[in-house]
Amino acid sequence: MTELLLQTIVNATYAASYLALVAVGLVLIFGVMGIINFAHGEFYMLGAYCVVALYADLELPFLLSVAAGLVFVGLVGIATERTLFRPMRDNPLGGLVVSIGLLLILQSLATLGFGVRMEHIPPPSQAVLTLREGVGIPVQRLNVIFAAVLLLGALWLFLHRTRWGFALRASAQDPEAAALQGISMGQASRIAVGIGAALAGVAGALTAPLVRTFPYMGHSVIIAAFIVIIVGGVGSLEGAVLAAVVYAFVHTFVTTFVDGVIADIVGLLLMLAVLIVRPTGLFGSRDRG
Amino acid sequence: MLLEVRAASVSYKMVRALHRITMEVPAGGIVTIIGANGAGKTTALRAISGLVPLAEGEIVFEGERISGLAPERIAALGIGHVPEGRRVFPDLTVEENLSTGAFLRRDASAVRSDFEAVYSRFPRLAERRRQYARTLSGGEQQMLAIGRALMLRPRMLLLDEPSMGLAPVIVEEIARIIRDISGTGVPVLLVEQNAEMALELADYAYVLETGSVALSGVADELHGDDHVRRAYLGA
């Protein structure tokens, strides 16, 4: 029993890691642009397909493929901001429409390029680190946890220690006052969407060998990410990370000890409960703008 | 003239907020815009900073046309704007708020000395430098908003209703600060509902009524003007 409990904690930590990467990007984009990116799951999917194309098909090193996924999806994010999101800034309905359109386009492109069947990706490492008798973690999953801690730490340092980090936070809190300080909203938006997309892309790339990789894989992760940002408080990065941990633990534990479908229901109930008890989310203190 | 507003009009939807106003700010001293609520005072400052577009006319700063430029470009020319309602960044600390004011500055060592200058001008901000701006009192937030604008090393400062919602003692302190800033050679364009305070501080004044300049003149003279006394000074 203790083994199962510990093993579930390990599994939940892994789930929290990639979920946090996806959710934080969603929060960043919403904070600066006022747009909820429904295509965020597809950014995740694109990252996974970078690994399919470069690592599985071209047999390039896995780490290089993951880095390429981060850069490529980041660039897709920058292009998306310039062409689709910028005209819709602070227009939630317009942002909804263009991001759903983008979602369909990206899914279709992935289907055109790779087909709808699930991709087989040979695992880069089969090694399992044994923590104690009966409790182990595949090195591949451990890498996801390390990468998430590293990237989220780097993001925190960027936001709290650098000039553009301050600018991004200021823009999210009061875009007009930020513009009066000489901060370009266009530039702030570009950085926010670029980073947000890159984080989703790297999450997809890292988990590609561990999950089912197919053009519609974004669905499951975007629903979880939406629950996470609502529970954490829309607009709060710290809240998103904490809520990712809470959600992943609840979901993984219920899946392990009860059932996967029940776990999805419990996840939604968790969101409902938070909305009833604390409508601004655990960390949300204010509405945006 | 440092700043010239030439026959500028601003419309919101179909409503005309400013109608062909013309005003000038010289390279030193304090100019004030007084008027009732909704007369267009805030709109005038927002137009100068590029936050609202002009429907006609133009705004010229140091001989260069600035109407039509984005707000961040106008800030880069050295126009500091302390907006109505202070608009400090609530979830940034005092120090971080001041840092955003220095966003455009590249001279790190001068920025450091400006931090110290702001802290010595506003000792209460120095005590609270690690606190979030939302935890400050109204007066402290006003000081932070002014300090943030000073971090730009502005060539001109726009102040929108700095006395709003503050206790009389604090209003006096803010008035002293404005005089101080002007004394260091930064020209100030002050928008105020508190006409008494504004006319006392300013060298020159414009009176806005329903979007038009109704009256302008040397502040001391307007202070004695019958219409101004009745309409704005409660005499």
Coordinates of C-alpha atoms in Angstrom, one line a residue:
Chain A
M1 CA 0.0 0.0 0.0
T2 CA 2.8 2.5 0.9
E3 CA 4.5 1.6 -2.4
L4 CA 1.3 2.4 -4.4
L5 CA 0.9 5.6 -2.5
L6 CA 4.4 6.7 -3.1
Q7 CA 4.3 5.6 -6.7
T8 CA 1.1 7.7 -7.2
I9 CA 2.8 10.7 -5.7
V10 CA 5.6 10.3 -8.2
N11 CA 3.2 10.0 -11.1
A12 CA 1.2 13.0 -9.9
T13 CA 4.4 15.1 -9.7
Y14 CA 5.1 14.2 -13.3
A15 CA 1.6 15.2 -14.4
A16 CA 1.7 18.4 -12.5
S17 CA 5.0 19.3 -14.2
Y18 CA 3.8 19.4 -17.8
L19 CA 0.4 20.7 -16.9
A20 CA 2.0 23.7 -15.1
L21 CA 4.1 24.4 -18.2
V22 CA 0.9 24.5 -20.4
A23 CA -1.2 26.5 -17.9
V24 CA 1.4 29.1 -17.1
G25 CA 1.6 30.0 -20.8
L26 CA -2.1 30.3 -21.0
V27 CA -2.1 32.7 -18.0
L28 CA 0.7 34.8 -19.4
I29 CA -1.1 35.3 -22.7
F30 CA -4.4 36.1 -21.0
G31 CA -2.7 38.5 -18.6
V32 CA -1.0 40.6 -21.2
M33 CA -3.5 40.4 -24.1
G34 CA -6.9 39.6 -22.5
I35 CA -7.3 36.7 -24.9
I36 CA -8.0 33.1 -23.8
N37 CA -6.0 31.0 -26.2
F38 CA -8.2 28.0 -27.1
A39 CA -5.4 26.9 -29.5
H40 CA -3.0 26.4 -26.6
G41 CA -3.5 22.7 -26.7
E42 CA -2.5 22.7 -30.3
F43 CA 0.7 24.6 -29.5
Y44 CA 1.4 21.6 -27.2
M45 CA 0.5 19.2 -30.0
L46 CA 2.9 21.1 -32.4
G47 CA 5.7 20.6 -29.9
A48 CA 5.0 16.9 -29.8
Y49 CA 5.1 16.7 -33.6
C50 CA 8.5 18.4 -33.7
V51 CA 9.7 15.3 -31.8
V52 CA 7.9 13.0 -34.2
A53 CA 9.5 14.8 -37.3
L54 CA 13.0 15.3 -35.9
Y55 CA 13.5 12.5 -33.5
A56 CA 11.3 9.7 -34.6
D57 CA 11.5 10.3 -38.4
L58 CA 14.9 12.0 -39.0
E59 CA 16.5 10.3 -36.0
L60 CA 18.1 13.5 -34.6
P61 CA 19.0 13.5 -30.9
F62 CA 16.0 13.8 -28.6
L63 CA 17.2 16.8 -26.7
L64 CA 17.9 18.7 -29.9
S65 CA 14.4 17.9 -31.1
V66 CA 12.9 19.2 -27.8
A67 CA 14.9 22.4 -28.1
A68 CA 13.7 22.7 -31.7
G69 CA 10.1 22.2 -30.5
L70 CA 10.5 25.0 -28.0
V71 CA 11.9 27.4 -30.6
F72 CA 9.6 26.4 -33.4
V73 CA 6.4 26.7 -31.3
G74 CA 7.6 29.9 -29.8
L75 CA 8.0 31.4 -33.3
V76 CA 4.5 30.1 -34.2
G77 CA 3.3 32.0 -31.2
I78 CA 5.0 35.2 -32.2
A79 CA 3.5 34.9 -35.7
T80 CA 0.1 34.2 -34.2
E81 CA 0.3 37.3 -32.0
R82 CA 1.2 39.5 -34.8
T83 CA -1.4 38.3 -37.3
L84 CA -4.4 37.0 -35.2
F85 CA -4.2 38.1 -31.6
R86 CA -3.0 41.7 -31.8
P87 CA -6.1 43.0 -33.7
M88 CA -8.2 41.2 -31.0
R89 CA -6.4 42.5 -27.9
D90 CA -8.9 43.1 -25.1
N91 CA -11.7 41.6 -27.2
P92 CA -12.5 38.4 -25.5
L93 CA -15.1 37.3 -28.0
G94 CA -12.9 38.1 -31.0
G95 CA -10.0 36.3 -29.3
L96 CA -12.2 33.2 -28.8
V97 CA -13.2 33.1 -32.4
V98 CA -9.6 33.5 -33.9
S99 CA -8.1 31.1 -31.4
I100 CA -10.7 28.4 -32.2
G101 CA -10.1 29.1 -35.9
L102 CA -6.3 28.6 -35.3
L103 CA -7.0 25.4 -33.3
L104 CA -8.8 23.9 -36.4
I105 CA -6.1 25.1 -38.8
L106 CA -3.3 23.6 -36.7
Q107 CA -5.1 20.3 -36.2
S108 CA -5.8 20.1 -40.0
L109 CA -2.2 20.9 -40.8
A110 CA -1.0 18.2 -38.5
T111 CA -3.4 15.7 -40.0
L112 CA -2.3 16.7 -43.5
G113 CA 1.3 16.3 -42.7
F114 CA 1.3 13.2 -40.5
G115 CA -2.2 11.6 -40.7
V116 CA -4.6 11.0 -37.9
R117 CA -3.2 7.7 -36.6
M118 CA -1.2 7.7 -33.3
E119 CA 2.5 8.2 -33.8
H120 CA 5.0 5.6 -32.5
I121 CA 7.8 7.3 -30.8
P122 CA 10.6 5.1 -29.6
P123 CA 11.4 6.1 -26.0
P124 CA 14.8 7.9 -25.8
S125 CA 15.5 6.2 -22.5
Q126 CA 14.1 3.0 -21.1
A127 CA 15.8 3.4 -17.7
V128 CA 13.8 3.4 -14.6
L129 CA 15.2 5.0 -11.4
T130 CA 14.2 2.9 -8.4
L131 CA 13.4 5.1 -5.5
R132 CA 12.8 2.2 -3.2
E133 CA 11.4 -1.3 -3.3
G134 CA 8.4 -1.1 -5.7
V135 CA 8.6 2.6 -6.3
G136 CA 10.2 3.8 -9.5
I137 CA 10.2 6.6 -12.0
P138 CA 11.1 6.3 -15.6
V139 CA 14.1 8.6 -16.4
Q140 CA 12.0 10.0 -19.3
R141 CA 9.4 11.3 -16.8
L142 CA 12.0 12.5 -14.4
N143 CA 13.4 14.7 -17.2
V144 CA 10.0 16.3 -17.6
I145 CA 9.9 17.2 -13.9
F146 CA 13.4 18.6 -14.1
A147 CA 12.7 20.6 -17.2
A148 CA 9.5 22.0 -15.8
V149 CA 11.2 23.1 -12.6
L150 CA 14.1 24.6 -14.6
L151 CA 11.8 26.5 -17.1
L152 CA 9.4 27.7 -14.5
G153 CA 12.3 28.9 -12.4
A154 CA 13.7 30.7 -15.4
L155 CA 10.4 32.3 -16.1
W156 CA 10.1 33.5 -12.5
L157 CA 13.5 35.1 -12.7
F158 CA 12.7 36.7 -16.0
L159 CA 9.5 38.2 -14.7
H160 CA 10.9 39.4 -11.4
R161 CA 14.5 40.4 -12.2
T162 CA 14.6 41.8 -15.7
R163 CA 13.4 45.0 -17.4
W164 CA 11.0 43.2 -19.8
G165 CA 9.8 41.0 -17.0
F166 CA 8.7 44.1 -15.0
A167 CA 7.2 45.4 -18.3
L168 CA 5.1 42.3 -18.8
R169 CA 3.8 42.3 -15.3
A170 CA 3.0 46.0 -15.5
S171 CA 1.2 45.5 -18.8
A172 CA -0.9 42.7 -17.4
Q173 CA -1.9 44.9 -14.4
D174 CA -2.7 48.2 -16.3
P175 CA -1.9 48.3 -20.0
E176 CA -2.5 52.0 -20.3
A177 CA -0.4 53.0 -17.4
A178 CA 2.3 50.7 -18.8
A179 CA 2.2 52.5 -22.1
L180 CA 2.7 55.8 -20.3
Q181 CA 6.0 54.4 -18.9
G182 CA 7.2 53.8 -22.5
I183 CA 6.3 50.1 -22.6
S184 CA 5.2 49.1 -26.1
M185 CA 2.1 46.9 -25.8
G186 CA 2.9 45.3 -29.1
Q187 CA 6.3 44.2 -27.9
A188 CA 5.0 43.1 -24.5
S189 CA 2.3 41.0 -26.3
R190 CA 4.9 39.4 -28.6
I191 CA 7.1 38.4 -25.7
A192 CA 4.1 37.0 -23.7
V193 CA 2.7 34.9 -26.5
G194 CA 6.1 33.8 -27.7
I195 CA 7.0 32.5 -24.2
G196 CA 3.5 31.1 -23.6
A197 CA 3.6 29.1 -26.8
A198 CA 7.2 28.0 -26.3
L199 CA 6.4 26.6 -22.9
A200 CA 3.4 24.6 -24.3
G201 CA 5.6 23.5 -27.2
V202 CA 8.4 22.2 -24.9
A203 CA 5.8 20.4 -22.7
G204 CA 4.4 18.6 -25.8
A205 CA 7.9 17.8 -27.1
L206 CA 9.1 16.4 -23.7
T207 CA 5.9 14.3 -23.2
A208 CA 5.6 13.1 -26.8
P209 CA 7.2 9.7 -26.2
L210 CA 5.1 9.2 -23.0
V211 CA 1.6 10.1 -24.2
R212 CA -0.5 9.3 -27.2
T213 CA 0.7 11.7 -30.0
F214 CA -2.0 12.4 -32.6
P215 CA -3.4 15.6 -34.1
Y216 CA -6.2 15.9 -31.5
M217 CA -4.1 15.3 -28.4
G218 CA -4.5 19.0 -27.4
H219 CA -8.0 18.4 -26.2
S220 CA -7.3 16.5 -23.0
V221 CA -4.5 18.9 -22.0
I222 CA -6.4 22.1 -22.7
I223 CA -9.4 21.0 -20.6
A224 CA -7.1 20.2 -17.7
A225 CA -5.3 23.5 -18.2
F226 CA -8.5 25.5 -18.2
I227 CA -9.6 23.9 -14.9
V228 CA -6.1 24.7 -13.5
I229 CA -6.2 28.4 -14.4
I230 CA -9.8 28.8 -13.1
V231 CA -8.9 27.0 -9.8
G232 CA -5.6 29.0 -9.5
G233 CA -7.2 32.3 -10.3
V234 CA -7.1 33.6 -13.9
G235 CA -4.2 35.9 -14.2
S236 CA -2.1 34.5 -11.4
L237 CA 1.1 32.6 -12.5
E238 CA 1.8 31.3 -9.0
G239 CA -1.8 30.3 -8.7
A240 CA -1.6 28.3 -12.0
V241 CA 1.5 26.4 -10.8
L242 CA -0.1 25.6 -7.4
A243 CA -3.4 24.6 -9.0
A244 CA -1.6 22.4 -11.5
V245 CA -0.1 20.5 -8.6
V246 CA -3.5 20.3 -6.8
Y247 CA -5.3 19.1 -9.9
A248 CA -2.6 16.6 -10.9
F249 CA -2.6 15.1 -7.5
V250 CA -6.4 14.8 -7.2
H251 CA -6.7 13.5 -10.8
T252 CA -3.9 11.0 -10.5
F253 CA -5.0 9.7 -7.1
V254 CA -8.6 9.3 -8.2
T255 CA -7.5 7.6 -11.4
T256 CA -5.3 5.2 -9.5
F257 CA -7.6 4.4 -6.7
V258 CA -11.0 4.7 -8.3
D259 CA -11.3 5.2 -12.1
G260 CA -10.1 7.6 -14.9
V261 CA -13.6 8.8 -15.8
I262 CA -14.5 9.5 -12.2
A263 CA -11.2 11.4 -12.0
D264 CA -12.3 13.7 -14.9
I265 CA -15.6 14.3 -13.1
V266 CA -13.8 15.0 -9.8
G267 CA -11.6 17.5 -11.6
L268 CA -14.6 19.4 -12.9
L269 CA -16.2 19.3 -9.5
L270 CA -13.0 20.7 -8.0
M271 CA -13.4 23.7 -10.4
L272 CA -17.0 24.1 -9.5
A273 CA -16.3 24.0 -5.8
V274 CA -13.6 26.7 -6.2
L275 CA -16.0 28.8 -8.3
I276 CA -18.7 28.6 -5.6
V277 CA -16.5 29.2 -2.6
R278 CA -13.9 31.6 -4.1
P279 CA -15.0 32.8 -7.6
T280 CA -11.7 34.6 -8.2
G281 CA -9.7 31.3 -7.7
L282 CA -7.3 30.4 -5.0
F283 CA -4.8 33.2 -5.9
G284 CA -6.9 35.6 -8.0
S285 CA -7.3 38.9 -6.2
R286 CA -8.7 41.0 -8.9
D287 CA -10.2 41.0 -12.4
R288 CA -7.9 41.9 -15.3
G289 CA -8.2 45.5 -16.5
Chain B
M1 CA 7.0 77.1 -26.5
L2 CA 7.8 73.7 -25.2
L3 CA 4.3 72.3 -25.9
E4 CA 1.7 73.6 -28.2
V5 CA -1.8 72.3 -28.6
R6 CA -3.3 73.7 -31.8
A7 CA -7.0 73.7 -32.4
A8 CA -7.2 70.2 -31.1
S9 CA -10.5 68.3 -31.0
V10 CA -11.3 64.9 -29.5
S11 CA -14.5 62.9 -30.0
Y12 CA -15.7 59.8 -28.1
K13 CA -18.1 57.9 -30.4
M14 CA -20.3 60.8 -31.5
V15 CA -19.7 63.0 -28.5
R16 CA -17.2 65.8 -28.8
A17 CA -15.1 65.9 -25.7
L18 CA -12.7 68.6 -26.7
H19 CA -13.5 71.3 -29.3
R20 CA -10.7 73.1 -31.0
I21 CA -8.7 73.9 -27.9
T22 CA -5.4 75.8 -28.2
M23 CA -3.0 76.0 -25.3
E24 CA 0.7 76.5 -24.7
V25 CA 3.2 75.3 -22.0
P26 CA 6.5 77.2 -21.8
A27 CA 9.8 75.6 -20.9
G28 CA 9.5 76.4 -17.2
G29 CA 6.9 76.9 -14.5
I30 CA 3.5 75.5 -13.9
V31 CA 0.5 75.7 -16.2
T32 CA -2.9 74.5 -14.9
I33 CA -6.1 73.5 -16.5
I34 CA -9.1 73.9 -14.3
G35 CA -12.8 73.2 -14.9
A36 CA -15.8 71.2 -13.7
N37 CA -16.1 67.5 -13.9
G38 CA -16.5 66.4 -17.5
A39 CA -15.1 69.7 -19.0
G40 CA -12.4 67.7 -20.8
K41 CA -9.4 68.3 -18.6
T42 CA -8.4 64.7 -18.4
T43 CA -9.1 64.2 -22.1
A44 CA -6.7 67.1 -22.9
L45 CA -3.8 65.3 -21.0
R46 CA -4.7 61.9 -22.6
A47 CA -4.6 63.5 -26.0
I48 CA -1.1 64.9 -25.3
S49 CA 0.1 61.5 -24.2
G50 CA -1.4 59.8 -27.2
L51 CA -3.9 57.7 -25.2
V52 CA -6.8 59.2 -27.3
P53 CA -6.5 60.2 -31.0
L54 CA -7.2 63.8 -32.2
A55 CA -10.2 64.3 -34.5
E56 CA -8.6 67.5 -35.8
G57 CA -5.8 69.8 -34.9
E58 CA -2.3 68.9 -33.8
I59 CA 0.0 68.8 -30.8
V60 CA 3.6 69.9 -31.1
F61 CA 6.3 69.2 -28.5
E62 CA 9.7 70.8 -28.8
G63 CA 8.9 71.7 -32.4
E64 CA 8.0 68.2 -33.3
R65 CA 4.5 67.0 -34.1
I66 CA 3.5 64.3 -31.6
S67 CA -0.2 63.9 -32.3
G68 CA -0.6 60.5 -34.0
L69 CA 2.4 58.9 -32.2
A70 CA 1.8 55.9 -29.9
P71 CA 1.9 56.6 -26.2
E72 CA 5.2 54.8 -25.7
R73 CA 6.8 57.0 -28.3
I74 CA 5.6 60.1 -26.7
A75 CA 6.9 58.9 -23.3
A76 CA 10.2 58.3 -25.0
L77 CA 10.3 62.0 -26.0
G78 CA 10.3 62.8 -22.3
I79 CA 6.6 63.5 -21.4
G80 CA 5.9 62.0 -18.0
H81 CA 2.2 61.5 -17.2
V82 CA 0.8 60.9 -13.8
P83 CA -2.7 59.7 -14.7
E84 CA -6.0 60.3 -13.0
G85 CA -6.5 57.9 -10.1
R86 CA -2.7 57.4 -9.8
R87 CA -2.8 54.0 -11.7
V88 CA 0.2 52.5 -9.8
F89 CA 0.7 48.8 -10.6
P90 CA -1.0 47.2 -7.6
D91 CA 0.8 43.9 -7.6
L92 CA 4.2 45.4 -8.1
T93 CA 6.3 46.5 -5.2
V94 CA 7.1 50.2 -4.7
E95 CA 10.6 49.6 -6.0
E96 CA 9.3 47.6 -9.0
N97 CA 6.8 50.4 -9.8
L98 CA 9.7 52.9 -9.8
S99 CA 11.7 50.6 -12.1
T100 CA 8.9 50.5 -14.7
G101 CA 9.1 54.3 -14.7
A102 CA 12.8 53.9 -15.7
F103 CA 11.9 51.4 -18.4
L104 CA 13.2 53.5 -21.2
R105 CA 16.4 54.6 -19.4
R106 CA 19.7 52.9 -20.4
D107 CA 22.0 54.9 -18.0
A108 CA 22.1 52.4 -15.1
S109 CA 24.2 54.5 -12.7
A110 CA 22.0 57.6 -13.2
V111 CA 18.9 55.5 -12.6
R112 CA 20.4 54.3 -9.3
S113 CA 21.0 57.8 -8.2
D114 CA 17.4 58.8 -9.3
F115 CA 16.1 56.0 -7.1
E116 CA 17.9 57.6 -4.2
A117 CA 16.6 61.0 -5.2
V118 CA 13.0 59.8 -5.3
Y119 CA 13.4 58.0 -1.9
S120 CA 14.9 61.1 -0.3
R121 CA 12.0 63.2 -1.8
F122 CA 9.5 60.7 -0.5
P123 CA 10.9 59.1 2.6
R124 CA 7.6 57.1 3.1
L125 CA 8.2 55.3 -0.1
A126 CA 11.7 54.4 1.0
E127 CA 10.3 52.8 4.1
R128 CA 7.8 50.8 2.0
R129 CA 10.0 49.9 -0.9
R130 CA 9.4 46.2 -0.7
Q131 CA 5.6 46.6 -0.1
Y132 CA 3.1 46.0 -2.9
A133 CA 1.6 49.2 -4.2
R134 CA -1.9 48.1 -3.4
T135 CA -1.1 48.2 0.3
L136 CA -0.2 51.9 0.2
S137 CA -2.5 54.7 1.3
G138 CA -4.0 57.1 -1.2
G139 CA -1.4 59.8 -0.5
E140 CA 1.5 57.3 -0.7
Q141 CA 0.1 55.9 -4.0
Q142 CA 0.0 59.5 -5.4
M143 CA 3.7 60.0 -4.3
L144 CA 4.6 56.7 -6.0
A145 CA 2.8 57.7 -9.2
I146 CA 4.7 61.0 -9.2
G147 CA 8.0 59.2 -8.3
R148 CA 7.4 56.7 -11.1
A149 CA 7.0 59.6 -13.6
L150 CA 10.2 61.3 -12.3
M151 CA 12.1 58.1 -13.0
L152 CA 11.7 58.8 -16.7
R153 CA 13.7 62.1 -16.1
P154 CA 10.8 63.9 -17.9
R155 CA 11.3 67.0 -19.9
M156 CA 7.8 67.9 -18.9
L157 CA 5.4 66.5 -16.4
L158 CA 1.6 66.0 -16.8
L159 CA -0.3 65.7 -13.5
D160 CA -3.9 64.7 -13.5
E161 CA -5.9 65.5 -10.4
P162 CA -3.1 64.8 -7.9
S163 CA -5.2 66.1 -5.0
M164 CA -8.2 63.8 -5.7
G165 CA -9.5 62.0 -2.7
L166 CA -6.7 63.1 -0.4
A167 CA -6.9 64.6 3.1
P168 CA -6.2 68.4 3.3
V169 CA -2.8 67.8 5.0
I170 CA -1.7 65.5 2.2
V171 CA -3.0 67.9 -0.5
E172 CA -0.7 70.5 1.0
E173 CA 2.2 68.1 0.9
I174 CA 1.5 67.3 -2.7
A175 CA 1.3 71.0 -3.6
R176 CA 4.7 71.5 -2.0
I177 CA 6.1 68.6 -4.0
I178 CA 4.7 70.0 -7.3
R179 CA 6.3 73.3 -6.5
D180 CA 9.6 71.5 -5.7
I181 CA 9.5 69.6 -9.0
S182 CA 8.8 72.7 -11.0
G183 CA 11.7 74.4 -9.1
T184 CA 14.1 71.7 -10.3
G185 CA 13.4 72.9 -13.9
V186 CA 10.7 70.4 -15.0
P187 CA 7.8 72.2 -16.5
V188 CA 4.4 71.0 -15.1
L189 CA 1.0 70.9 -16.7
L190 CA -1.4 70.4 -13.9
V191 CA -5.0 69.4 -14.2
E192 CA -7.1 70.1 -11.1
Q193 CA -10.6 70.2 -9.8
N194 CA -9.2 71.9 -6.7
A195 CA -9.1 75.3 -8.4
E196 CA -7.9 77.1 -5.3
M197 CA -4.8 74.9 -5.0
A198 CA -4.2 75.0 -8.8
L199 CA -4.4 78.8 -9.2
E200 CA -2.1 79.2 -6.1
L201 CA 0.6 77.0 -7.6
A202 CA 0.4 77.9 -11.3
D203 CA 1.8 80.7 -13.3
Y204 CA -0.7 80.5 -16.1
A205 CA -4.1 78.9 -16.2
Y206 CA -6.7 77.7 -18.7
V207 CA -10.4 77.3 -17.8
L208 CA -12.1 74.5 -19.7
E209 CA -15.9 74.5 -20.0
T210 CA -17.7 71.8 -21.9
G211 CA -14.7 71.0 -24.0
S212 CA -13.7 74.5 -25.0
V213 CA -11.2 77.0 -23.5
A214 CA -13.6 79.5 -21.9
L215 CA -10.9 81.7 -20.4
S216 CA -7.1 81.8 -20.0
G217 CA -4.7 84.1 -18.3
V218 CA -2.1 84.6 -15.7
A219 CA -3.1 82.5 -12.7
D220 CA -3.1 85.4 -10.2
E221 CA -5.4 87.4 -12.4
L222 CA -7.8 84.5 -12.9
H223 CA -7.9 84.1 -9.2
G224 CA -9.4 87.6 -9.0
D225 CA -11.8 87.1 -12.0
D226 CA -15.5 87.3 -11.0
H227 CA -16.6 84.4 -13.2
V228 CA -13.8 82.2 -11.9
R229 CA -14.5 83.1 -8.3
R230 CA -18.2 82.3 -8.7
A231 CA -17.9 79.1 -10.7
Y232 CA -14.7 77.5 -9.3
L233 CA -13.7 79.1 -6.1
G234 CA -17.0 79.0 -4.3
A235 CA -16.9 82.8 -3.6

